[in-house]
Short mmCIF file of C-alpha atoms in Angstrom, two decimals:
data_model
loop_
_atom_site.label_atom_id
_atom_site.label_comp_id
_atom_site.label_asym_id
_atom_site.label_seq_id
_atom_site.Cartn_x
_atom_site.Cartn_y
_atom_site.Cartn_z
CA MET A 30 100.83 -147.59 172.02
CA SER A 31 103.92 -145.43 171.91
CA THR A 32 107.38 -146.85 171.50
CA PRO A 33 110.26 -145.57 173.70
CA SER A 34 112.85 -143.64 171.73
CA ASN A 35 115.58 -146.14 172.63
CA GLN A 36 113.66 -149.10 171.18
CA PRO A 37 112.90 -150.13 167.58
CA PRO A 38 109.44 -149.28 166.19
CA GLN A 39 106.70 -151.73 167.10
CA LEU A 40 103.26 -152.26 165.64
CA VAL A 41 100.44 -153.66 167.75
CA VAL A 42 97.32 -155.03 166.07
CA PRO A 43 94.18 -156.74 167.38
CA GLY A 44 95.00 -160.18 168.71
CA GLN A 45 98.42 -159.25 170.07
CA ASN A 46 98.95 -157.11 173.12
CA THR A 47 102.72 -156.79 173.12
CA PRO A 48 104.98 -157.67 170.21
CA PRO A 49 108.22 -159.50 170.96
CA ALA A 50 110.96 -157.10 172.02
CA GLY A 51 113.45 -156.08 169.39
CA THR A 52 111.40 -157.29 166.40
CA ARG A 53 110.17 -155.40 163.36
CA GLN A 54 107.18 -157.38 162.16
CA LEU A 55 103.77 -156.77 160.68
CA HIS A 56 101.13 -158.91 162.35
CA ILE A 57 98.08 -159.51 160.15
CA ALA A 58 94.90 -160.25 162.10
CA ASP A 59 91.76 -162.09 160.98
CA ARG A 60 88.22 -160.88 161.54
CA SER A 61 88.23 -162.24 165.08
CA GLY A 62 91.26 -160.17 165.97
CA ASN A 63 93.66 -163.12 166.14
CA VAL A 64 97.05 -162.94 164.46
CA ALA A 65 96.77 -165.07 161.34
CA ARG A 66 100.12 -164.27 159.74
CA THR A 67 103.35 -162.52 160.63
CA VAL A 68 105.49 -160.79 158.00
CA GLN A 69 109.05 -159.60 158.53
CA VAL A 70 109.27 -155.90 157.66
CA THR A 71 112.39 -153.97 156.65
CA PRO A 72 111.74 -150.25 157.24
CA ALA A 73 112.18 -148.01 154.21
CA GLY A 74 115.74 -146.80 153.94
CA ALA A 75 117.04 -149.39 156.41
CA ARG A 76 119.31 -151.09 153.89
CA PRO A 77 122.79 -149.74 154.47
CA ASP A 78 124.38 -147.36 152.02
CA PRO A 79 127.70 -149.00 151.09
CA GLY A 80 129.41 -145.62 151.48
CA PHE A 81 129.23 -144.65 147.81
CA HIS A 82 127.57 -141.28 148.40
CA ARG A 83 129.80 -140.32 151.33
CA ARG A 84 132.97 -141.16 149.40
CA LEU A 85 131.72 -139.38 146.30
CA ILE A 86 130.99 -136.14 148.18
CA SER A 87 134.37 -136.32 149.90
CA GLN A 88 136.22 -136.78 146.60
CA LEU A 89 134.12 -134.12 144.90
CA ASN A 90 134.90 -131.54 147.58
CA VAL A 91 138.61 -132.16 147.13
CA ALA A 92 138.38 -131.88 143.34
CA ARG A 93 136.34 -128.66 143.52
CA GLN A 94 139.02 -126.66 145.33
CA PRO A 95 141.44 -126.03 142.43
CA THR A 96 138.47 -125.55 140.10
CA ARG A 97 136.92 -122.81 142.23
CA GLN A 98 140.28 -121.12 142.72
CA ALA A 99 140.75 -121.03 138.96
CA MET A 100 137.27 -119.51 138.56
CA LEU A 101 138.22 -116.61 140.83
CA LEU A 102 141.52 -116.03 139.06
CA SER A 103 139.86 -116.02 135.65
CA GLY A 104 137.55 -113.14 136.49
CA LEU A 105 134.51 -115.22 135.52
CA GLY A 106 133.96 -116.55 139.00
CA VAL A 107 130.32 -115.53 139.46
CA ALA A 108 129.00 -117.06 136.24
CA ALA A 109 131.08 -120.25 136.52
CA LEU A 110 130.30 -120.57 140.22
CA ALA A 111 126.56 -120.57 139.47
CA LEU A 112 127.04 -123.61 137.20
CA ASP A 113 129.27 -125.23 139.80
CA VAL A 114 126.70 -124.85 142.57
CA ALA A 115 123.79 -126.03 140.39
CA ALA A 116 125.61 -129.15 139.20
CA THR A 117 126.95 -130.22 142.60
CA LEU A 118 123.71 -129.57 144.48
CA ASN A 119 122.00 -132.07 142.18
CA VAL A 120 124.32 -134.88 143.26
CA GLY A 121 122.18 -137.46 145.08
CA ASN A 122 122.42 -140.81 146.78
CA PRO A 123 121.34 -143.50 144.27
CA PHE A 124 121.06 -146.13 147.00
CA LEU A 125 117.94 -144.43 148.31
CA PHE A 126 116.29 -145.60 145.08
CA SER A 127 117.84 -149.08 145.18
CA SER A 128 116.35 -149.61 148.66
CA ARG A 129 112.88 -148.77 147.40
CA ARG A 130 113.46 -150.86 144.27
CA ASP A 131 114.16 -153.92 146.41
CA THR A 132 111.16 -153.22 148.67
CA TRP A 133 108.78 -153.13 145.71
CA LYS A 134 110.47 -156.17 144.17
CA GLU A 135 109.94 -158.14 147.38
CA MET A 136 106.32 -157.03 147.49
CA SER A 137 105.82 -158.16 143.89
CA GLY A 138 107.28 -161.57 144.69
CA SER A 139 105.06 -161.93 147.75
CA LEU A 140 101.95 -161.00 145.76
CA GLU A 141 102.80 -163.46 143.01
CA GLY A 142 103.43 -166.21 145.57
CA ASP A 143 100.06 -165.61 147.24
CA ARG A 144 98.28 -165.46 143.87
CA SER A 145 99.85 -168.73 142.79
CA ASN A 146 98.94 -170.39 146.10
CA LEU A 147 95.32 -169.36 145.69
CA TRP A 148 95.20 -170.36 142.03
CA ARG A 149 96.79 -173.75 142.58
CA GLY A 150 94.76 -174.31 145.73
CA TYR A 151 91.57 -174.21 143.68
CA PHE A 152 92.73 -176.13 140.61
CA ASP A 153 94.69 -178.76 142.58
CA ASP A 154 92.28 -179.35 145.48
CA ILE A 155 88.80 -178.15 144.49
CA ALA A 156 88.42 -178.59 140.72
CA PRO A 157 89.47 -182.30 140.61
CA ASN A 158 87.18 -183.28 143.51
CA TRP A 159 84.10 -181.07 143.44
CA LYS A 160 81.43 -179.94 140.99
CA GLY A 161 78.15 -178.16 141.36
CA ASP A 162 76.99 -174.58 141.73
CA ALA A 163 79.29 -173.84 144.67
CA ALA A 164 82.38 -175.02 142.80
CA ASP A 165 81.40 -172.86 139.83
CA ILE A 166 80.88 -169.81 142.10
CA LEU A 167 84.29 -170.37 143.68
CA GLN A 168 85.96 -170.78 140.29
CA GLN A 169 84.47 -167.52 139.00
CA TYR A 170 85.51 -165.73 142.17
CA VAL A 171 89.10 -167.00 141.98
CA ARG A 172 89.47 -166.56 138.21
CA PHE A 173 87.80 -163.21 137.63
CA ASN A 174 87.91 -161.44 140.97
CA VAL A 175 90.79 -162.34 143.26
CA ASN A 176 93.25 -163.39 140.56
CA GLY A 177 92.62 -160.19 138.61
CA LEU A 178 93.16 -158.01 141.66
CA PHE A 179 96.39 -159.80 142.50
CA SER A 180 97.56 -159.29 138.91
CA GLN A 181 96.87 -155.54 139.05
CA LEU A 182 98.68 -155.18 142.36
CA GLY A 183 101.60 -157.17 140.98
CA LYS A 184 101.85 -154.95 137.88
CA VAL A 185 101.99 -151.82 140.02
CA SER A 186 104.70 -153.36 142.20
CA ASP A 187 106.68 -154.40 139.11
CA ASP A 188 106.38 -150.92 137.58
CA MET A 189 107.37 -149.22 140.83
CA SER A 190 110.43 -151.45 141.17
CA GLY A 191 111.36 -150.76 137.55
CA ALA A 192 110.95 -147.00 138.04
CA MET A 193 113.18 -147.07 141.13
CA GLN A 194 115.82 -149.07 139.23
CA THR A 195 115.76 -146.50 136.43
CA GLN A 196 116.24 -143.68 138.92
CA PHE A 197 119.05 -145.57 140.66
CA LYS A 198 120.85 -145.95 137.32
CA GLU A 199 120.28 -142.34 136.21
CA VAL A 200 121.35 -140.78 139.53
CA ALA A 201 124.44 -143.00 139.77
CA GLU A 202 125.47 -142.09 136.20
CA TYR A 203 124.96 -138.39 136.87
CA ASP A 204 126.97 -138.53 140.10
CA LEU A 205 129.85 -140.33 138.40
CA SER A 206 129.76 -137.90 135.46
CA VAL A 207 130.03 -134.91 137.80
CA LEU A 208 132.85 -136.51 139.77
CA GLY A 209 134.66 -137.50 136.59
CA LEU A 210 134.48 -133.97 135.18
CA TYR A 211 135.80 -132.37 138.37
CA ALA A 212 138.47 -134.99 139.04
CA GLY A 213 139.71 -134.84 135.44
CA SER A 214 139.79 -131.05 135.26
CA ALA A 215 141.26 -130.36 138.72
CA PRO A 216 144.93 -131.00 137.71
CA VAL A 217 144.50 -128.89 134.57
CA PHE A 218 142.95 -125.99 136.49
CA LYS A 219 145.70 -126.21 139.09
CA ALA A 220 148.40 -125.99 136.45
CA LEU A 221 146.70 -123.17 134.52
CA ALA A 222 146.06 -121.21 137.74
CA GLY A 223 149.81 -121.27 138.37
CA MET A 224 150.41 -119.71 134.95
CA SER A 225 147.54 -117.21 135.06
CA ALA A 226 149.84 -114.26 135.89
CA HIS A 227 151.19 -114.46 132.31
CA PRO A 228 148.82 -113.26 129.53
CA VAL A 229 149.24 -116.50 127.59
CA GLY A 230 148.51 -118.55 130.72
CA ARG A 231 145.48 -116.41 131.49
CA ALA A 232 144.16 -116.86 127.94
CA ALA A 233 144.64 -120.63 128.24
CA LEU A 234 142.79 -120.59 131.59
CA LEU A 235 139.86 -118.66 130.11
CA SER A 236 139.71 -121.00 127.11
CA TYR A 237 139.74 -124.14 129.23
CA LEU A 238 137.21 -122.66 131.65
CA GLY A 239 134.86 -122.07 128.71
CA ILE A 240 135.19 -125.69 127.59
CA TRP A 241 134.69 -126.89 131.16
CA ALA A 242 131.61 -124.69 131.65
CA GLY A 243 130.12 -126.12 128.45
CA ALA A 244 130.65 -129.66 129.75
CA LEU A 245 129.08 -128.70 133.07
CA GLY A 246 126.11 -127.22 131.21
CA ASN A 247 125.65 -130.56 129.42
CA LEU A 248 125.58 -132.29 132.80
CA LEU A 249 122.85 -129.94 133.97
CA LYS A 250 120.88 -130.84 130.84
CA GLN A 251 121.45 -134.48 131.72
CA PHE A 252 119.96 -133.84 135.14
CA ALA A 253 116.97 -132.07 133.56
CA ASP A 254 116.43 -135.13 131.35
CA ILE A 255 116.50 -137.33 134.45
CA TYR A 256 113.87 -135.13 136.08
CA VAL A 257 111.59 -135.18 133.02
CA THR A 258 111.96 -138.95 132.67
CA ASN A 259 111.09 -139.42 136.34
CA GLU A 260 107.97 -137.27 135.93
CA GLY A 261 106.92 -139.39 132.96
CA GLU A 262 107.34 -142.63 134.92
CA LEU A 263 105.40 -141.23 137.87
CA ASN A 264 102.58 -140.24 135.51
CA LYS A 265 102.39 -143.82 134.18
CA LEU A 266 102.33 -145.17 137.74
CA GLU A 267 99.57 -142.74 138.67
CA LEU A 268 97.47 -144.16 135.83
CA ARG A 269 98.12 -147.66 137.18
CA LEU A 270 97.03 -146.56 140.63
CA ASN A 271 93.86 -145.10 139.15
CA ASP A 272 93.08 -148.58 137.79
CA LEU A 273 93.53 -149.97 141.30
CA LEU A 274 91.18 -147.37 142.74
CA GLY A 275 88.58 -148.46 140.22
CA ALA A 276 89.08 -152.09 141.20
CA PHE A 277 88.82 -151.57 144.95
CA TYR A 278 86.48 -148.57 145.36
CA ASN A 279 83.02 -147.78 144.00
CA SER A 280 83.42 -145.58 140.90
CA GLY A 281 87.13 -145.41 141.76
CA GLU A 282 86.38 -142.95 144.58
CA PRO A 283 87.50 -143.90 148.12
CA GLU A 284 84.89 -141.47 149.47
CA GLN A 285 82.16 -143.74 148.03
CA GLY A 286 83.39 -146.72 149.97
CA PRO A 287 85.06 -150.02 149.04
CA ARG A 288 83.55 -152.44 146.57
CA GLU A 289 81.94 -155.61 147.85
CA LEU A 290 84.60 -158.20 147.10
CA ASN A 291 83.29 -161.03 149.30
CA ILE A 292 82.31 -164.32 147.74
CA SER A 293 78.60 -165.14 147.34
CA PRO A 294 77.04 -166.60 150.51
CA GLN A 295 75.40 -169.26 148.30
CA ILE A 296 78.67 -171.15 148.47
CA GLN A 297 77.90 -172.11 152.07
CA HIS A 298 74.93 -174.33 151.12
CA GLN A 299 76.06 -177.93 151.40
CA ASP A 300 73.64 -179.18 148.74
CA ARG A 301 75.41 -177.00 146.15
CA TRP A 302 78.62 -179.04 146.53
CA VAL A 303 78.67 -182.22 144.47
CA PRO A 304 81.56 -184.67 144.92
CA MET A 305 83.16 -185.66 141.65
CA GLU A 306 82.29 -189.37 142.06
CA GLU A 307 78.58 -188.55 142.49
CA ARG A 308 78.19 -186.82 139.12
CA SER A 309 75.60 -188.41 136.88
#
């Protein structure tokens, strides 16, 4: 089913023909095709940017003007301009990462809530009242199968949220460092540019430009460190995802099909359930 361009995205699943207008929900169906659960979904990137990135770019563009003029007057415009372009092109919007951080954090909380419900459902309702082979089969299934899978999914969600928080912090710090350097140097460059016609003023401009270029080079190294750190975190997450593939797919290969995760059919035999009061 296609969604008209003037309407919010809609997802139709078995058991529901037409979702309510104006909603953004994920409808989870059971094996019979009936909707068993409805989850509110916030599309990725839907959380509003508080305007940080827009204001930063606006302020940065203003601060760059006297700096670039001073570069041209100094005679070192090409070399300094290359650093200027590289540093400012790397300015990003940290709130893109905070949105994904919150999405993974919410997913982690949901997984932990479901895991706890399942765990407590067995040990509060089944274990105190039932014994027998069926109760043992169910306990093993909950303890070693389902609970373990929930734990692995929760760890990946936690790690993803942590990685997004790290990137949010690093990008925000880089952005503010770039803005601080340009905003702090703009008045100095403006004053030195006005004195550049005099040899002493020109020498002072060249000296300050060298110091400024060194600081800008350090910022580019900072960005490179951010990139390397991000690659390291992604590598760790990839290893986590490999563990999940091994848990859900035969030999960890989706092409070989999913593992059989269903509970033993022996649990359906009534004579395998023994009420607690009937134990000998």
